[in-house]
XYZ file of C-alpha atoms in Angstrom:
684
model
C 63.045 87.958 5.421
C 59.573 87.170 5.980
C 58.259 86.203 9.393
C 56.158 82.496 9.202
C 53.440 83.818 11.571
C 52.473 86.124 9.194
C 51.281 83.382 7.107
C 48.611 82.734 10.084
C 46.476 85.682 8.244
C 46.289 84.406 5.297
C 43.452 82.031 6.993
C 41.261 85.036 8.239
C 37.745 86.150 6.515
C 38.548 83.440 3.856
C 36.554 84.748 1.301
C 38.112 88.448 1.197
C 40.069 89.506 -1.330
C 43.610 88.757 0.270
C 44.718 93.239 0.671
C 41.597 93.849 3.083
C 43.436 94.003 6.555
C 43.451 91.107 9.008
C 44.366 89.816 12.600
C 43.668 91.709 16.013
C 46.811 93.861 15.404
C 45.353 95.679 12.060
C 47.670 94.065 9.250
C 47.509 94.187 5.566
C 49.967 93.099 2.737
C 51.422 94.934 0.344
C 50.739 93.329 -2.235
C 52.254 93.656 -5.520
C 49.723 94.908 -8.401
C 50.582 91.912 -10.659
C 49.173 89.853 -7.680
C 46.031 91.087 -7.188
C 43.557 89.598 -9.631
C 42.014 90.923 -12.684
C 38.679 92.668 -10.865
C 41.078 94.749 -8.416
C 44.748 95.080 -10.661
C 43.087 97.952 -12.190
C 42.215 100.225 -9.440
C 44.749 98.923 -7.022
C 45.759 102.700 -5.423
C 42.362 102.846 -4.470
C 41.283 99.760 -3.050
C 44.508 99.264 -0.923
C 44.740 102.803 0.657
C 40.994 102.020 1.426
C 41.425 99.593 3.523
C 45.291 101.162 4.842
C 44.160 103.788 7.270
C 43.934 102.133 10.649
C 46.802 99.919 9.645
C 49.471 99.059 12.084
C 51.231 96.448 10.652
C 52.192 96.420 7.150
C 53.416 92.889 5.359
C 55.859 93.250 1.916
C 55.176 90.312 -0.424
C 57.732 89.903 -2.571
C 57.359 89.492 -6.375
C 58.425 86.141 -7.735
C 57.521 84.079 -10.830
C 54.254 81.910 -9.699
C 54.347 78.371 -10.263
C 51.494 76.457 -12.365
C 48.490 77.128 -10.351
C 46.031 76.021 -13.314
C 45.469 72.625 -11.866
C 44.085 73.919 -8.194
C 42.363 77.244 -10.187
C 40.135 74.079 -12.326
C 37.969 73.816 -8.751
C 35.953 76.740 -8.598
C 36.058 79.412 -6.157
C 32.187 78.971 -5.065
C 32.193 75.136 -5.092
C 32.313 72.455 -2.280
C 35.336 71.078 -1.926
C 35.992 67.530 -0.764
C 38.343 65.190 0.444
C 36.782 62.149 -0.931
C 36.330 63.008 -4.272
C 39.344 61.525 -6.263
C 39.154 64.796 -8.682
C 39.152 67.158 -5.106
C 41.919 65.424 -3.716
C 44.201 65.526 -6.759
C 44.253 68.983 -6.903
C 45.111 69.294 -3.106
C 47.691 66.970 -4.069
C 48.841 69.097 -6.535
C 49.192 72.187 -4.282
C 50.210 70.529 -1.327
C 53.008 70.123 -3.497
C 53.559 74.048 -4.581
C 53.905 74.945 -0.546
C 56.252 72.324 0.353
C 58.466 73.155 -2.481
C 58.620 77.034 -2.478
C 62.683 77.436 -1.052
C 61.867 79.725 1.698
C 59.454 80.955 3.667
C 59.064 84.536 1.975
C 58.686 81.952 -1.467
C 56.229 80.603 0.141
C 54.264 83.783 1.341
C 54.260 85.284 -1.627
C 53.138 82.385 -3.156
C 49.959 81.884 -0.358
C 48.736 85.357 -1.271
C 48.751 84.692 -5.092
C 47.113 81.431 -4.348
C 45.512 82.865 -2.054
C 42.962 85.107 -4.065
C 42.188 82.597 -7.149
C 41.513 78.786 -5.646
C 38.531 77.405 -2.949
C 38.595 79.047 -0.347
C 38.538 75.897 1.757
C 41.107 73.773 -0.443
C 43.433 76.981 0.020
C 43.080 76.441 3.841
C 43.067 72.438 4.112
C 46.244 72.392 1.362
C 48.391 75.548 3.163
C 47.203 73.890 6.406
C 48.857 70.402 5.357
C 52.268 72.145 4.373
C 52.305 74.286 7.235
C 52.356 71.361 9.304
C 54.939 69.477 7.647
C 57.531 71.708 6.062
C 60.485 71.963 9.011
C 60.852 75.742 8.608
C 56.882 76.419 9.669
C 56.407 73.748 12.309
C 55.429 76.070 15.087
C 53.133 77.379 13.855
C 49.197 77.437 15.293
C 47.039 76.496 12.959
C 43.141 78.660 14.003
C 40.542 76.255 14.175
C 38.457 75.455 11.324
C 35.536 76.537 13.415
C 36.492 80.074 13.425
C 37.880 80.627 10.011
C 34.612 78.702 8.349
C 31.520 78.950 11.016
C 29.110 77.789 8.868
C 30.563 74.626 9.076
C 29.080 74.654 12.808
C 26.582 76.291 13.410
C 22.876 77.286 12.722
C 22.538 79.156 9.295
C 19.975 81.466 11.357
C 22.548 81.721 14.051
C 25.235 83.051 11.867
C 22.882 85.681 10.968
C 22.607 87.052 14.638
C 26.034 87.249 14.552
C 26.447 89.620 11.062
C 23.768 91.799 12.728
C 25.597 91.343 16.382
C 29.098 92.351 14.744
C 27.346 95.380 12.320
C 25.405 96.974 14.987
C 27.603 96.600 18.032
C 30.717 97.530 18.937
C 33.160 94.855 19.863
C 33.012 95.707 23.673
C 29.322 95.812 24.110
C 28.604 92.029 22.033
C 26.653 89.299 23.531
C 27.490 85.738 22.721
C 24.363 84.264 20.762
C 23.328 81.132 21.542
C 23.077 78.161 18.788
C 19.502 76.206 19.802
C 20.151 73.225 21.164
C 17.515 70.899 18.940
C 17.404 72.801 15.408
C 18.085 69.698 13.213
C 14.836 67.932 14.278
C 12.521 67.199 16.741
C 11.904 64.378 18.987
C 9.812 62.889 16.937
C 13.087 61.380 14.818
C 14.459 58.996 17.932
C 18.315 59.658 15.870
C 17.955 62.829 17.064
C 18.159 61.704 20.894
C 21.695 61.608 19.669
C 22.082 65.659 18.410
C 24.970 66.850 21.182
C 27.240 64.014 20.269
C 27.094 64.377 16.403
C 26.755 67.435 16.156
C 29.559 69.136 18.466
C 32.027 71.454 17.266
C 34.626 69.496 19.244
C 34.152 66.188 17.670
C 33.810 67.222 14.581
C 37.018 69.399 14.529
C 38.506 66.472 16.083
C 37.635 64.727 12.458
C 38.772 67.360 10.125
C 42.024 67.875 12.879
C 42.432 63.958 12.448
C 42.432 64.044 8.465
C 45.246 66.971 7.950
C 47.485 65.265 10.363
C 47.200 62.234 7.926
C 46.156 63.907 4.753
C 45.690 61.114 1.852
C 47.589 61.863 -0.987
C 51.030 64.167 -1.678
C 53.629 63.516 -4.257
C 55.793 63.919 -1.246
C 55.581 60.171 0.539
C 56.742 61.313 3.823
C 53.637 63.699 3.918
C 50.824 60.697 4.035
C 53.488 57.485 4.716
C 53.646 58.077 9.042
C 54.350 55.287 11.455
C 50.950 53.144 11.865
C 48.764 55.059 9.833
C 46.362 52.338 7.677
C 45.614 50.608 11.616
C 45.443 54.291 12.943
C 42.499 54.677 10.685
C 41.323 51.538 11.294
C 41.140 52.197 15.905
C 40.206 56.270 15.778
C 37.334 54.960 13.618
C 36.525 51.872 15.598
C 36.790 53.392 18.386
C 33.642 56.658 17.248
C 31.664 53.642 16.400
C 32.790 51.811 20.543
C 32.125 55.963 21.781
C 28.426 55.989 19.833
C 27.057 53.048 20.964
C 27.706 53.770 24.519
C 26.000 57.101 23.942
C 22.957 54.815 22.348
C 22.495 53.066 25.457
C 22.741 56.413 27.012
C 19.524 57.040 25.750
C 18.276 53.833 25.044
C 18.928 52.854 21.357
C 20.120 49.640 20.468
C 23.579 49.632 18.561
C 24.317 50.838 15.320
C 22.932 48.732 12.207
C 25.546 48.909 9.806
C 24.901 49.250 5.804
C 26.084 46.325 4.828
C 23.607 46.133 1.745
C 24.221 49.105 -0.469
C 20.829 48.371 -2.730
C 18.868 48.606 0.385
C 17.413 52.167 1.162
C 19.082 54.670 3.882
C 16.236 54.610 6.799
C 17.728 57.990 8.764
C 17.120 61.402 7.468
C 18.685 64.329 7.787
C 18.475 67.729 7.175
C 21.479 69.946 8.003
C 19.746 73.310 8.676
C 23.411 74.922 7.352
C 24.659 77.292 4.334
C 27.966 77.167 2.888
C 29.594 80.924 2.616
C 32.287 79.466 0.382
C 28.919 77.956 -1.843
C 25.845 80.249 -0.633
C 23.839 76.931 -1.084
C 22.212 75.283 1.450
C 23.736 71.975 2.519
C 21.622 69.442 0.324
C 19.247 66.981 3.123
C 18.927 63.590 2.647
C 15.307 62.405 3.050
C 14.148 59.344 4.881
C 14.526 56.158 2.721
C 16.264 57.427 0.538
C 18.680 54.595 -1.582
C 21.973 55.101 -3.437
C 22.498 54.701 -7.429
C 25.301 54.591 -9.386
C 27.478 57.477 -10.047
C 27.181 59.840 -13.565
C 28.925 63.309 -12.956
C 31.280 64.170 -15.038
C 31.733 67.906 -13.783
C 33.398 65.988 -10.912
C 35.508 63.351 -12.749
C 32.470 60.612 -11.319
C 31.288 57.103 -12.912
C 31.184 55.182 -10.468
C 28.419 52.089 -9.609
C 28.034 50.820 -7.006
C 28.504 47.222 -8.447
C 32.250 48.895 -8.346
C 32.148 48.912 -4.481
C 30.653 45.721 -4.375
C 33.837 43.928 -6.414
C 36.058 46.278 -4.352
C 34.448 44.659 -1.060
C 34.521 41.479 -2.668
C 37.744 41.961 -3.627
C 38.847 42.818 0.149
C 37.331 40.011 1.715
C 38.561 37.455 -0.122
C 42.198 38.920 0.550
C 41.734 38.812 4.198
C 40.697 35.518 4.223
C 43.631 34.198 1.902
C 45.553 35.725 4.403
C 47.643 38.147 1.839
C 46.870 41.296 -0.943
C 48.320 41.119 -4.372
C 50.253 44.710 -4.857
C 50.796 46.603 -8.066
C 53.597 43.977 -9.265
C 51.657 41.111 -8.890
C 54.001 40.091 -4.905
C 51.399 38.799 -2.145
C 51.301 41.511 0.427
C 50.883 39.535 4.515
C 47.887 40.145 5.979
C 50.527 39.291 9.539
C 49.606 40.094 12.843
C 51.360 42.682 13.162
C 51.691 44.920 10.129
C 48.475 42.964 8.510
C 45.853 45.921 9.882
C 47.559 49.011 9.017
C 48.153 47.275 5.336
C 43.800 46.743 5.576
C 43.644 50.314 6.487
C 46.116 52.201 3.961
C 44.426 50.005 1.088
C 40.260 50.544 3.135
C 41.012 54.284 3.401
C 42.389 54.257 -0.045
C 45.795 56.452 0.424
C 48.477 56.404 -1.278
C 49.685 54.051 0.589
C 47.283 51.556 -0.432
C 49.311 48.075 -2.151
C 46.918 48.622 -4.866
C 44.382 50.873 -6.088
C 42.909 49.120 -8.831
C 42.498 46.022 -7.581
C 41.296 47.230 -4.375
C 39.817 50.209 -5.767
C 38.609 53.212 -2.890
C 35.413 51.161 -1.022
C 36.068 54.175 2.216
C 36.020 57.288 0.299
C 33.344 56.281 -2.523
C 31.268 55.294 0.116
C 30.966 58.809 1.745
C 30.516 59.913 -2.042
C 27.912 58.220 -2.941
C 25.733 58.782 0.095
C 26.481 62.444 -0.020
C 25.257 62.452 -3.391
C 21.892 60.371 -2.704
C 20.064 63.074 -3.060
C 21.463 63.636 -7.139
C 23.489 61.175 -7.835
C 23.627 62.526 -12.014
C 24.113 66.542 -11.107
C 20.538 66.979 -12.965
C 19.871 69.195 -10.801
C 22.945 71.200 -9.733
C 22.851 69.932 -6.182
C 26.674 69.622 -4.369
C 27.793 67.026 -2.392
C 25.571 66.343 1.013
C 27.320 67.007 4.511
C 28.775 63.270 4.332
C 31.036 64.812 2.110
C 33.235 66.910 3.724
C 35.234 65.690 6.689
C 34.260 68.413 8.495
C 30.553 67.880 8.958
C 30.702 63.828 8.165
C 30.250 62.970 11.348
C 26.624 65.116 11.604
C 24.937 62.534 9.694
C 23.416 59.499 11.661
C 24.336 57.202 8.416
C 28.543 58.278 8.977
C 28.137 55.321 11.548
C 26.338 53.463 9.975
C 28.895 53.540 6.937
C 31.346 53.337 9.708
C 29.970 49.909 11.891
C 29.865 48.729 7.939
C 33.733 49.398 7.269
C 34.541 48.075 10.495
C 32.768 44.745 10.017
C 35.988 44.552 7.317
C 38.721 45.050 9.451
C 37.063 43.166 12.340
C 36.781 39.947 9.538
C 40.769 40.447 10.042
C 40.907 40.443 13.109
C 38.693 37.641 13.707
C 40.872 35.292 11.604
C 44.459 36.323 14.051
C 45.214 34.252 16.857
C 43.779 35.100 20.181
C 46.351 35.888 22.737
C 47.524 33.701 25.033
C 47.414 33.785 28.751
C 50.879 33.954 28.950
C 50.671 36.790 25.887
C 47.901 39.122 28.459
C 49.895 37.632 32.084
C 52.485 40.182 34.065
C 54.226 37.621 35.666
C 54.807 39.118 39.687
C 52.127 41.761 38.990
C 48.733 41.958 39.975
C 46.350 44.685 40.867
C 44.659 44.205 44.152
C 42.081 46.781 44.144
C 40.305 50.246 41.708
C 37.921 52.740 42.974
C 36.793 55.724 40.822
C 36.335 58.850 42.637
C 35.011 62.382 41.836
C 35.224 65.299 44.501
C 32.464 64.719 47.129
C 31.040 61.860 44.988
C 30.476 58.517 45.573
C 33.459 55.481 45.011
C 32.266 54.723 41.046
C 29.723 56.504 40.293
C 30.136 58.972 37.263
C 27.969 62.685 37.294
C 27.492 64.246 33.182
C 25.252 67.544 32.758
C 25.072 70.352 30.203
C 27.498 73.384 30.427
C 27.668 75.736 27.427
C 30.672 77.516 26.618
C 31.397 80.358 24.307
C 33.872 80.101 20.831
C 34.946 83.316 19.064
C 34.218 82.895 15.332
C 35.083 86.551 14.230
C 37.673 85.163 11.362
C 34.986 83.367 9.393
C 32.703 86.492 9.392
C 34.131 88.810 5.555
C 32.353 92.707 5.141
C 31.978 93.041 8.437
C 32.962 95.372 11.342
C 36.201 93.977 13.084
C 36.006 92.421 16.491
C 35.209 89.084 18.435
C 32.086 87.088 17.784
C 31.454 84.325 20.094
C 28.665 81.649 19.628
C 27.597 80.056 22.834
C 27.421 76.167 22.383
C 25.337 73.547 24.603
C 27.571 70.317 25.374
C 27.824 67.537 27.435
C 30.214 67.755 30.433
C 31.157 65.349 32.994
C 32.588 66.103 36.392
C 36.435 65.565 36.440
C 37.300 61.793 38.725
C 40.760 60.093 39.884
C 41.587 56.550 39.476
C 43.075 54.849 42.623
C 44.514 51.704 41.357
C 46.517 49.122 43.629
C 49.641 47.014 42.154
C 51.328 44.581 44.209
C 54.847 43.677 42.580
C 56.028 40.788 43.815
C 59.268 40.115 41.485
C 62.169 41.874 44.624
C 63.270 44.623 41.990
C 61.519 47.836 40.480
C 59.142 47.232 36.617
C 57.424 49.120 34.825
C 54.081 48.954 33.608
C 51.768 50.174 31.236
C 48.240 50.622 32.447
C 45.934 49.853 30.309
C 42.387 51.813 30.830
C 38.596 51.080 28.562
C 35.426 51.310 29.832
C 32.440 48.894 27.887
C 28.141 48.973 28.931
C 27.562 45.589 31.630
C 24.311 44.689 29.725
C 23.196 44.476 26.164
C 20.282 47.288 24.833
C 18.077 43.895 26.451
C 19.264 44.205 29.725
C 21.286 40.729 29.196
C 24.786 40.378 30.097
C 27.101 40.764 27.645
C 28.944 38.228 26.576
C 33.074 39.330 25.977
C 33.004 38.797 22.076
C 30.153 41.338 21.273
C 30.872 43.483 24.669
C 35.053 43.629 23.729
C 34.332 45.918 20.888
C 31.724 47.813 22.615
C 35.230 48.795 25.242
C 36.348 52.480 24.792
C 39.514 52.676 25.868
C 39.940 56.297 28.187
C 43.518 56.221 28.812
C 46.929 54.908 28.801
C 50.341 55.375 30.683
C 53.541 53.949 31.433
C 54.196 53.887 35.298
C 56.780 52.559 37.704
C 55.998 49.711 40.128
C 58.423 49.438 42.995
C 59.370 46.304 44.994
C 55.585 44.973 47.254
C 52.429 47.258 47.166
C 52.162 50.367 45.005
C 49.154 52.893 45.148
C 48.696 54.469 41.627
C 46.783 57.894 40.554
C 46.136 58.806 37.827
C 43.527 61.904 36.858
C 41.140 62.034 33.961
C 42.028 65.167 32.669
C 45.466 63.640 31.488
C 43.634 60.772 29.442
C 46.128 59.320 26.603
C 42.982 60.110 24.213
C 41.800 63.161 24.898
C 42.970 67.042 24.259
C 41.752 69.684 26.632
C 38.558 72.081 25.727
C 41.189 75.054 24.747
C 43.376 72.668 22.468
C 40.637 71.778 20.945
C 38.929 75.484 20.177
C 41.932 76.638 19.702
C 42.418 79.594 22.007
C 45.367 80.857 21.108
C 46.496 83.695 22.458
C 45.435 83.110 26.335
C 46.710 79.420 25.880
C 49.481 79.321 24.272
C 52.523 78.128 26.012
C 55.509 80.439 26.348
C 57.594 81.254 23.257
C 60.401 79.819 22.100
C 59.775 76.562 24.041
C 59.292 72.534 22.705
C 56.274 72.995 24.056
C 55.609 75.633 21.517
C 56.609 73.802 18.982
C 54.501 71.078 19.221
C 51.595 73.097 20.006
C 49.626 72.632 16.980
C 50.108 68.664 16.347
C 48.390 68.799 19.319
C 45.064 70.274 18.248
C 44.431 66.519 17.197
C 42.926 64.659 19.693
C 39.399 63.884 21.168
C 37.740 66.644 22.995
C 37.924 66.151 26.712
C 34.468 66.692 27.478
C 33.203 63.953 25.713
C 35.339 61.824 26.996
C 32.875 59.878 29.231
C 28.926 58.448 27.768
C 26.077 60.881 29.371
C 24.750 57.943 30.229
C 21.379 57.748 32.066
C 19.320 59.384 35.404
C 18.470 56.390 37.058
C 22.809 55.595 36.402
C 24.146 53.282 32.871
C 25.912 50.279 34.558
C 29.402 50.132 32.548
C 32.132 47.637 33.689
C 36.194 50.085 34.165
C 38.442 47.678 33.565
C 42.395 48.322 33.883
C 45.321 46.161 32.676
C 49.184 46.690 34.053
C 50.698 45.082 31.068
C 54.477 44.940 30.647
C 56.822 47.440 29.898
C 59.220 46.214 28.024
C 57.074 44.103 26.012
C 55.640 47.381 24.804
C 58.227 49.928 24.742
C 59.046 52.043 21.850
C 62.623 53.654 22.269
C 62.081 56.840 21.411
C 62.586 61.004 22.989
C 58.930 62.231 23.283
C 59.767 64.824 25.269
C 58.232 67.926 24.035
C 56.290 65.904 21.177
C 52.774 66.396 22.012
C 52.228 62.909 23.090
C 49.423 63.275 25.174
C 46.622 62.576 22.449
C 48.528 60.131 21.133
C 46.011 57.246 21.597
C 44.155 58.401 18.142
C 46.628 60.296 16.937
C 50.026 59.018 17.280
C 53.029 60.933 18.056
C 54.272 63.726 15.442
C 57.355 62.690 13.896
C 57.910 59.706 15.770
C 56.245 56.081 15.787
C 53.338 55.071 18.000
C 54.637 55.159 21.609
C 52.994 51.185 22.233
C 54.379 48.214 20.342
C 50.945 45.999 20.861
C 48.297 46.654 18.737
C 45.241 49.533 18.891
C 43.147 48.123 21.375
C 45.180 45.681 22.898
C 44.003 43.283 24.711
C 40.151 43.356 22.925
C 41.118 43.695 19.179
C 41.132 40.139 19.167
C 38.694 37.570 20.212
C 39.257 36.031 23.811
C 40.244 32.798 23.663
C 38.943 29.829 23.573
C 36.269 28.753 27.082
C 35.988 32.538 28.035
C 32.907 34.037 27.224
C 32.239 36.913 29.897
C 34.822 39.447 30.436
C 35.788 37.933 34.475
C 37.054 35.134 32.287
C 39.182 36.592 30.496
C 41.276 38.410 33.532
C 44.656 37.950 34.267
C 46.560 39.021 37.767
C 47.667 41.958 36.031
C 43.578 42.851 35.198
C 41.095 43.705 37.213
C 37.258 44.745 36.766
C 34.938 47.076 38.818
C 31.432 48.364 37.666
C 30.831 52.048 37.266
C 27.926 53.942 37.502
C 27.591 56.805 34.813
C 24.290 59.344 36.223
C 22.756 61.563 33.786
C 21.964 64.659 35.571
C 19.400 67.369 32.647
C 21.158 70.526 34.435
C 23.165 73.311 32.020
C 26.372 75.138 33.418
C 28.110 78.259 32.259
C 31.480 77.376 31.398
C 33.820 79.764 33.617
C 36.823 80.883 31.554
């Protein structure tokens, strides 16, 4: 029986032939001659013996009857692959189905080895990753970080050239990390470039890739897509990204991002990625300032869509929101109610296979990405591929991503604005009150948070093909903050032990003009920092919670998948869930950068009634520590309330400021975030 861990070797060196050596322990697959491509089959003995001199392990590959791969192979190996393109989604869905339907790990290994040199490398990585995540017999495998196997998606092409030189000339033990420049995509003449550290952060872009890996759009096995509250998670994760981005804009003396709400207006911002695709051997196309969208007519991509189609889909979605229901494909009304309306809308706007009516409501979100990513060549006149907005691992680098998603969020907020406001009874927790809040860093002043720059090294050797083996490190600069601790004083006057759900949010105190924010605006800028359950004994209680325990984030090691050094003990429940834990916001980006003189923020803490919020299920070993954005594997979302509660709806009548919104089980405190312009080296 095949060892399922050998499947992970198929991610290594994605453009090399499958029979080349892989892994730190030099391993080769013994590939049947019939599985070799036409180029290598006539010389199979020569090529397979050539790479076998230093082999430490051989993996036998069983010769089986191969399923029909014509659809997956219809995408060229040297083309770009995009989850936003309907044609590519169908191709990926077919390959996922093939991998999912293999009867055993042995058969999966055989068909994966056969497919690897015949299908597009990025398509192969995506489809095999989804299959390994969802097959019962391969759960627990620790998928390598996408940045390790496709470093070209994350770093400057000049850095890749230097890393190739280091790998070729210097022996593994003597290699030095190659530093990624901090300012390589634009100069300070572009105000948007002040946010380079957010948009181009490796961890943030990996989070976006991994979220879409856990929540794929398409598969014939509906259970792969139909996860609990998937549509609502699509809404909430992206809403939080926009809230977080706007806090960064305030941290750089910029106004909130303007939504791209008129598709016929020019896009003011340009973006020049300075990256090359190693798969397509092409530079990622730039977008010049003031570019306008055009109707798409790209025959090779099976794209013939007009801007008018997007506008019609948008209008139909708004009409459904205002009517309070959508029409499914059979003509039945599906209510957009308080409980499930946002989930239905999320599936409809993103347009996964869960959309109640793709024909009527279309493919708004994905096609928005596609229109923007092809704005430089909408008819394929110049044979150019899509820009960074066309790939989930690169889209967040582009300033227009945040304009587009601000617009998408505006549609969701239209629905939220039509729901009844939470009453004081719904918000209050009778007998429970918060007496005080304090946030502390080691040796720092109370309620003051500090950010700075940090340099960290990431091994990207798995993605460097046709080069000597051994680690190849890139050194990148990212935002970091001093760890901090919340101390919450809570009184329980009920006379009995109770349980509370502690919800922690933060938002800027003032708007871009320096004026105190109105509640209706401030609620949309509330960033969820943490959410956890606590027991409350009768009388006063003191709750302490570390920032590293956040329900939103995952630690550095999981973001960048330093698997060998940080994985749990073999055979444990924690090991089984280690891979799912790759989904989560990077911990180093939990807190906005702030300002040298201090960004004034308000910290909000609420203790809600856990009996009303609880979901009865077993979460031990289920990787629930980043559940806010990612949910919990094979389980229900661990909170009965709407995502973003209590800020997901407009406040009740008469509440114009946050202080008027408070009930006794809530409290706020002013917090200052100061940025120190210093750089420290991360200590492993």
